[in-house]
Coordinates of C-alpha atoms in Angstrom, one line a residue:
Q114 CA -41.6 83.8 74.6
M115 CA -39.3 80.8 75.5
C116 CA -40.6 78.8 72.5
I117 CA -40.0 81.7 70.2
R118 CA -36.5 82.3 71.5
D119 CA -35.7 78.5 71.3
R120 CA -36.9 78.4 67.7
Y121 CA -34.8 81.5 66.9
Q122 CA -31.6 80.0 68.4
R123 CA -32.2 76.7 66.6
R124 CA -32.6 78.5 63.4
V125 CA -29.4 80.6 63.9
H126 CA -27.5 77.5 65.0
G127 CA -28.8 75.5 62.0
G128 CA -27.8 78.4 59.7
S129 CA -24.4 78.4 61.1
I130 CA -24.0 74.6 60.6
F131 CA -25.2 75.0 57.0
L132 CA -22.8 77.9 56.4
N133 CA -19.9 75.9 57.7
F134 CA -20.9 73.0 55.6
M135 CA -21.0 75.2 52.5
L136 CA -17.6 76.8 53.3
N137 CA -16.0 73.4 53.7
K138 CA -17.6 72.3 50.5
A139 CA -16.1 75.4 48.8
K140 CA -12.7 74.6 50.2
S141 CA -12.9 71.0 48.9
V142 CA -13.9 72.3 45.4
R143 CA -11.1 74.8 45.5
T144 CA -8.6 72.1 46.5
L145 CA -9.9 69.9 43.7
C146 CA -9.5 72.7 41.2
V147 CA -5.9 73.4 42.3
S148 CA -5.1 69.7 42.0
F149 CA -6.7 69.5 38.6
V150 CA -4.7 72.5 37.4
R151 CA -1.5 71.1 38.8
Y152 CA -1.9 67.7 37.2
A153 CA -3.7 68.8 34.0
S154 CA -1.8 68.2 30.8
T155 CA 0.4 71.0 29.5
G156 CA 0.4 69.7 26.0
K157 CA 2.8 67.2 24.5
I158 CA 6.2 67.3 26.2
G159 CA 9.3 66.3 24.3
F160 CA 12.1 64.9 26.5
I161 CA 15.7 64.7 25.2
G162 CA 18.3 62.8 27.2
L163 CA 17.3 59.7 29.1
G164 CA 20.5 59.0 31.2
N165 CA 20.7 58.4 34.9
M166 CA 18.8 61.5 35.7
G167 CA 16.7 62.2 32.6
G168 CA 15.3 58.7 32.4
H169 CA 13.7 59.0 35.8
M170 CA 12.5 62.5 35.1
A171 CA 10.7 61.4 31.9
I172 CA 9.1 58.5 33.7
N173 CA 7.8 60.8 36.4
L174 CA 6.2 63.1 33.8
K175 CA 4.5 60.1 32.2
T176 CA 3.3 58.5 35.5
K177 CA 1.9 61.9 36.5
G178 CA -0.4 61.9 33.4
Q179 CA 1.7 63.9 31.0
D180 CA 1.9 63.1 27.2
V181 CA 5.6 62.5 26.7
I182 CA 7.5 61.9 23.5
A183 CA 11.2 61.0 24.1
Y184 CA 14.5 60.9 22.3
D185 CA 17.9 59.6 23.1
V186 CA 20.9 58.5 21.1
N187 CA 20.8 55.3 23.1
T188 CA 18.0 53.5 21.2
T189 CA 18.1 50.5 23.7
K190 CA 17.2 52.9 26.6
L191 CA 14.5 54.5 24.5
K192 CA 12.9 51.2 23.6
E193 CA 13.1 50.1 27.3
L194 CA 11.1 53.2 28.4
E195 CA 8.6 52.8 25.6
T196 CA 8.0 49.1 26.6
T197 CA 7.9 49.6 30.3
F198 CA 6.4 53.0 30.9
G199 CA 4.6 53.9 27.6
L200 CA 6.8 56.8 26.5
T201 CA 6.3 57.6 22.8
P202 CA 9.7 57.3 21.1
A203 CA 10.9 59.8 18.5
S204 CA 13.3 58.7 15.7
S205 CA 15.0 62.1 15.6
V206 CA 15.2 65.4 17.4
E207 CA 13.4 67.0 14.4
E208 CA 10.5 64.6 14.8
L209 CA 10.3 65.3 18.5
A210 CA 10.3 69.1 18.0
K211 CA 7.5 69.0 15.4
A212 CA 5.3 66.9 17.8
S213 CA 5.9 68.9 21.0
D214 CA 4.5 71.9 22.7
V215 CA 7.3 71.9 25.3
V216 CA 10.8 70.5 25.0
I217 CA 12.9 69.5 28.0
T218 CA 16.6 68.8 27.5
M219 CA 18.8 66.8 30.0
L220 CA 22.2 66.6 28.3
P221 CA 25.9 66.2 29.3
N222 CA 27.3 69.7 28.5
S223 CA 27.0 73.0 26.7
S224 CA 28.1 71.7 23.3
H225 CA 25.4 68.9 23.4
V226 CA 22.7 71.4 24.3
K227 CA 23.7 73.9 21.5
E228 CA 24.0 71.2 18.9
T229 CA 20.6 69.8 19.8
L230 CA 18.8 73.1 19.9
V231 CA 20.5 75.0 17.1
N232 CA 21.7 72.3 14.6
G233 CA 19.4 69.5 15.7
G234 CA 16.3 71.3 14.8
I235 CA 14.6 72.3 18.0
F236 CA 14.7 76.1 17.2
R237 CA 13.6 75.5 13.6
H238 CA 10.8 73.1 14.1
L239 CA 9.2 73.8 17.5
K240 CA 6.0 75.7 17.1
K241 CA 6.2 79.5 17.6
G242 CA 5.6 80.5 21.2
G243 CA 6.9 77.0 22.3
L244 CA 8.8 76.5 25.6
I245 CA 12.3 75.0 25.9
I246 CA 13.4 74.0 29.4
D247 CA 17.1 73.0 29.7
S248 CA 17.8 71.0 32.8
S249 CA 21.3 70.3 31.8
T250 CA 24.2 71.9 33.8
I251 CA 26.0 74.2 31.3
S252 CA 27.7 77.5 31.4
P253 CA 25.4 80.4 32.3
L254 CA 27.0 82.4 29.5
V255 CA 25.7 79.7 27.0
S256 CA 22.3 79.8 28.6
I257 CA 22.1 83.5 28.1
E258 CA 23.1 83.1 24.5
L259 CA 20.5 80.4 23.9
N260 CA 17.8 82.5 25.5
K261 CA 18.6 85.3 23.0
L262 CA 18.6 82.9 20.0
A263 CA 15.3 81.4 21.1
A264 CA 13.7 84.8 21.4
E265 CA 14.7 85.6 17.9
Q266 CA 12.7 82.5 16.8
N267 CA 9.7 83.6 18.9
L268 CA 10.5 80.8 21.4
N269 CA 11.0 80.8 25.2
F270 CA 14.2 79.3 26.5
V271 CA 14.6 78.7 30.2
D272 CA 17.6 77.3 32.1
A273 CA 16.4 75.0 34.9
P274 CA 19.2 72.8 36.1
V275 CA 18.6 70.4 39.0
S276 CA 20.0 69.4 42.3
G277 CA 19.4 66.3 44.3
G278 CA 21.0 63.4 42.5
V279 CA 19.7 60.1 41.0
M280 CA 17.6 59.1 44.0
A281 CA 15.8 62.5 44.0
A282 CA 15.2 62.1 40.3
K283 CA 13.7 58.7 40.8
N284 CA 11.5 59.8 43.7
A285 CA 10.5 63.2 42.1
K286 CA 12.2 65.1 44.8
L287 CA 14.6 67.2 42.7
T288 CA 15.2 70.9 43.2
F289 CA 14.9 73.0 40.0
M290 CA 16.6 76.4 39.7
V291 CA 14.8 78.4 37.1
G292 CA 16.3 81.3 35.2
T293 CA 13.7 83.5 33.7
A294 CA 12.5 87.1 34.3
K295 CA 9.0 86.4 33.0
Q296 CA 6.6 85.4 35.8
E297 CA 4.1 83.7 33.4
I298 CA 6.9 81.5 31.9
F299 CA 8.1 80.6 35.4
E300 CA 4.6 79.6 36.4
K301 CA 4.3 77.4 33.3
C302 CA 7.7 75.8 34.1
K303 CA 6.7 75.3 37.7
Q304 CA 3.5 73.4 36.6
I305 CA 5.6 71.0 34.5
L306 CA 8.7 70.7 36.8
S307 CA 6.5 70.0 39.9
H308 CA 5.8 66.6 38.4
M309 CA 9.6 65.8 38.7
G310 CA 10.6 67.8 41.8
A311 CA 9.8 68.9 45.3
N312 CA 11.2 72.5 44.9
V313 CA 11.0 74.8 42.0
I314 CA 12.8 78.1 42.7
S315 CA 12.9 81.2 40.6
C316 CA 16.4 82.5 40.1
G317 CA 15.5 85.7 38.3
S318 CA 16.9 86.5 34.9
P319 CA 18.2 84.1 32.1
G320 CA 21.3 82.2 33.3
G321 CA 20.3 82.6 36.9
G322 CA 19.5 78.9 37.3
Q323 CA 22.9 77.9 36.0
I324 CA 24.6 80.4 38.3
A325 CA 22.8 78.9 41.3
K326 CA 23.7 75.4 40.1
I327 CA 27.4 75.9 39.5
C328 CA 27.8 77.7 42.8
N329 CA 26.0 74.9 44.6
N330 CA 28.0 72.2 42.9
M331 CA 31.3 74.0 43.6
A332 CA 30.4 74.0 47.3
L333 CA 29.3 70.3 47.0
G334 CA 32.6 69.2 45.5
I335 CA 34.5 71.0 48.2
E336 CA 32.2 69.6 50.9
M337 CA 32.5 66.0 49.7
L338 CA 36.3 66.4 49.6
A339 CA 36.3 67.7 53.2
I340 CA 34.0 65.0 54.5
S341 CA 36.1 62.3 52.7
E342 CA 39.3 63.7 54.1
A343 CA 37.9 63.7 57.7
L344 CA 36.4 60.2 57.5
S345 CA 39.5 58.7 55.8
L346 CA 41.8 60.3 58.4
G347 CA 39.5 59.0 61.2
K348 CA 39.7 55.5 59.8
K349 CA 43.5 55.6 59.5
L350 CA 43.6 56.7 63.1
G351 CA 41.5 53.7 64.1
L352 CA 38.0 55.1 64.4
D353 CA 35.1 53.4 62.6
P354 CA 33.7 55.7 59.9
K355 CA 30.2 54.8 61.0
I356 CA 30.9 56.1 64.5
L357 CA 32.7 59.2 63.3
S358 CA 29.7 59.9 61.0
E359 CA 27.3 59.6 63.9
V360 CA 29.4 62.1 65.8
M361 CA 29.7 64.5 62.9
K362 CA 25.9 64.3 62.2
V363 CA 25.2 65.9 65.5
S364 CA 28.1 68.3 65.5
S365 CA 29.3 71.3 63.6
A366 CA 30.4 69.3 60.5
R367 CA 26.9 68.1 59.8
C368 CA 26.0 68.4 56.0
W369 CA 24.4 66.7 53.0
S370 CA 27.5 64.8 52.0
L371 CA 27.6 63.2 55.4
E372 CA 23.9 62.6 56.1
V373 CA 22.4 61.8 52.7
Y374 CA 25.3 60.7 50.5
N375 CA 28.0 59.3 52.9
P376 CA 31.1 58.4 50.9
A377 CA 32.2 55.6 53.2
P378 CA 30.8 52.1 52.1
G379 CA 28.3 50.4 54.3
I380 CA 27.0 53.4 56.3
L381 CA 24.0 54.2 54.1
P382 CA 22.3 51.4 52.1
D383 CA 21.1 53.2 49.0
V384 CA 24.0 55.4 48.0
P385 CA 26.8 54.8 45.4
S386 CA 29.5 54.2 48.1
S387 CA 27.6 51.0 49.1
R388 CA 27.4 49.9 45.5
N389 CA 31.1 50.1 44.6
Y390 CA 30.6 53.8 43.7
E391 CA 28.3 52.9 40.7
G392 CA 25.2 54.6 39.5
G393 CA 25.5 58.0 41.0
F394 CA 26.9 61.4 40.0
A395 CA 29.9 60.6 37.9
V396 CA 33.4 62.0 38.6
E397 CA 33.5 63.4 35.0
L398 CA 30.2 65.3 35.6
M399 CA 31.4 66.8 38.9
H400 CA 34.7 67.8 37.2
K401 CA 32.6 69.4 34.3
D402 CA 30.6 71.5 36.8
L403 CA 33.7 72.5 38.7
T404 CA 35.4 73.5 35.5
I405 CA 32.5 75.7 34.5
S406 CA 32.6 77.4 37.9
Q407 CA 36.3 78.1 37.5
E408 CA 35.9 79.4 33.9
V409 CA 33.2 81.9 34.9
A410 CA 35.1 82.8 38.1
K411 CA 38.2 83.6 35.9
N412 CA 36.0 85.5 33.5
I413 CA 34.8 88.0 36.2
G414 CA 38.1 87.9 38.3
A415 CA 36.6 86.1 41.3
N416 CA 39.0 84.2 43.6
T417 CA 37.9 80.6 44.4
P418 CA 41.0 78.8 45.8
L419 CA 39.1 75.9 47.2
G420 CA 37.1 75.4 44.1
N421 CA 40.3 75.5 42.0
K422 CA 42.0 72.9 44.1
T423 CA 38.9 70.6 44.2
T424 CA 38.8 70.9 40.4
S425 CA 42.4 69.7 40.0
I426 CA 41.7 66.8 42.4
Y427 CA 38.8 65.5 40.4
K428 CA 40.8 65.9 37.2
E429 CA 43.4 63.5 38.8
L430 CA 40.6 61.0 39.4
I431 CA 39.7 61.1 35.7
E432 CA 43.3 60.6 34.8
K433 CA 43.2 57.4 37.0
G434 CA 40.3 56.1 34.9
L435 CA 37.7 56.7 37.5
N436 CA 35.6 59.1 35.4
K437 CA 32.5 57.0 35.4
K438 CA 32.5 56.3 39.1
D439 CA 30.5 58.3 41.5
F440 CA 32.2 61.5 42.7
S441 CA 32.2 60.2 46.4
I442 CA 34.9 57.7 45.3
I443 CA 37.3 60.5 46.4
Y444 CA 37.0 58.9 49.9
D445 CA 38.2 55.5 48.7
E446 CA 41.2 57.2 46.9
L447 CA 42.2 59.2 50.0
L448 CA 42.0 56.0 52.0
K449 CA 44.5 54.3 49.8
E450 CA 47.0 57.1 49.9
G451 CA 49.7 57.0 52.5
K452 CA 49.2 53.2 53.1
K453 CA 52.4 51.2 53.5

């Protein structure tokens, strides 16, 4: 009886080991399948706009195994990315549209986006059922208009602006805010955008991504101004901005502009303030986003006094010729004011 029982227990134990082995094997296969789906090609992706943000985004698509054809009015930049990273260059927007299954745009403003899509040939030449992802920051009203125009051409237009800045673009850590009511379109966008970002968030209906972006950037502009005022005041009173930053980072004023993008030179090594305010999010772009926020606020009768004041301050920076400098240069300007 003991031998029979022992043999039975060994058989059950052996079966359990085999079952666990097969379950783990299944999990590995499932993980492999998920990874394959995530990194599988989504067809040829056309990328338009290879500036400070767009260039890094296109590179990340290419290095993640996507087939990328690119276009930019700056032919030197286009040639550089072709030579260094293997992006296929297009000689025109029309050529890019005809060759692409998906088109991503990363352009300066609403007029550039409309010109490229409507007059440049994207709507006319992209194959029917094609997907257009606009990661520019433009008016949500324009995004809604473009969504309707695309639908008339049997195309899918999605607004998917980004947050995170140049370093996040370089390191594929961007946040994408996606405006579409179609779940299947959102999933396709997510598959593509995940190559360039860490967060892909559904913002509901068309224009929702742009609404999220302009509200976020209005808050960011106000936040950067507040942090810059505090740090410059502290320095004028004799307190090292680095010490004040350390205090604020563990106090109630803790925020992104302080911890990740500190406007005082020498506190963080890889931010624009430590590079003479070069190579970041330009003053003119921050002013553009703030202006959009104020235009839509006025359109619906919303009161945004801090947003309005911050917009006027950044306009003054542009008038001083600082439009290409990073928006954190507001700290440097505040520091200069009031000096004898």
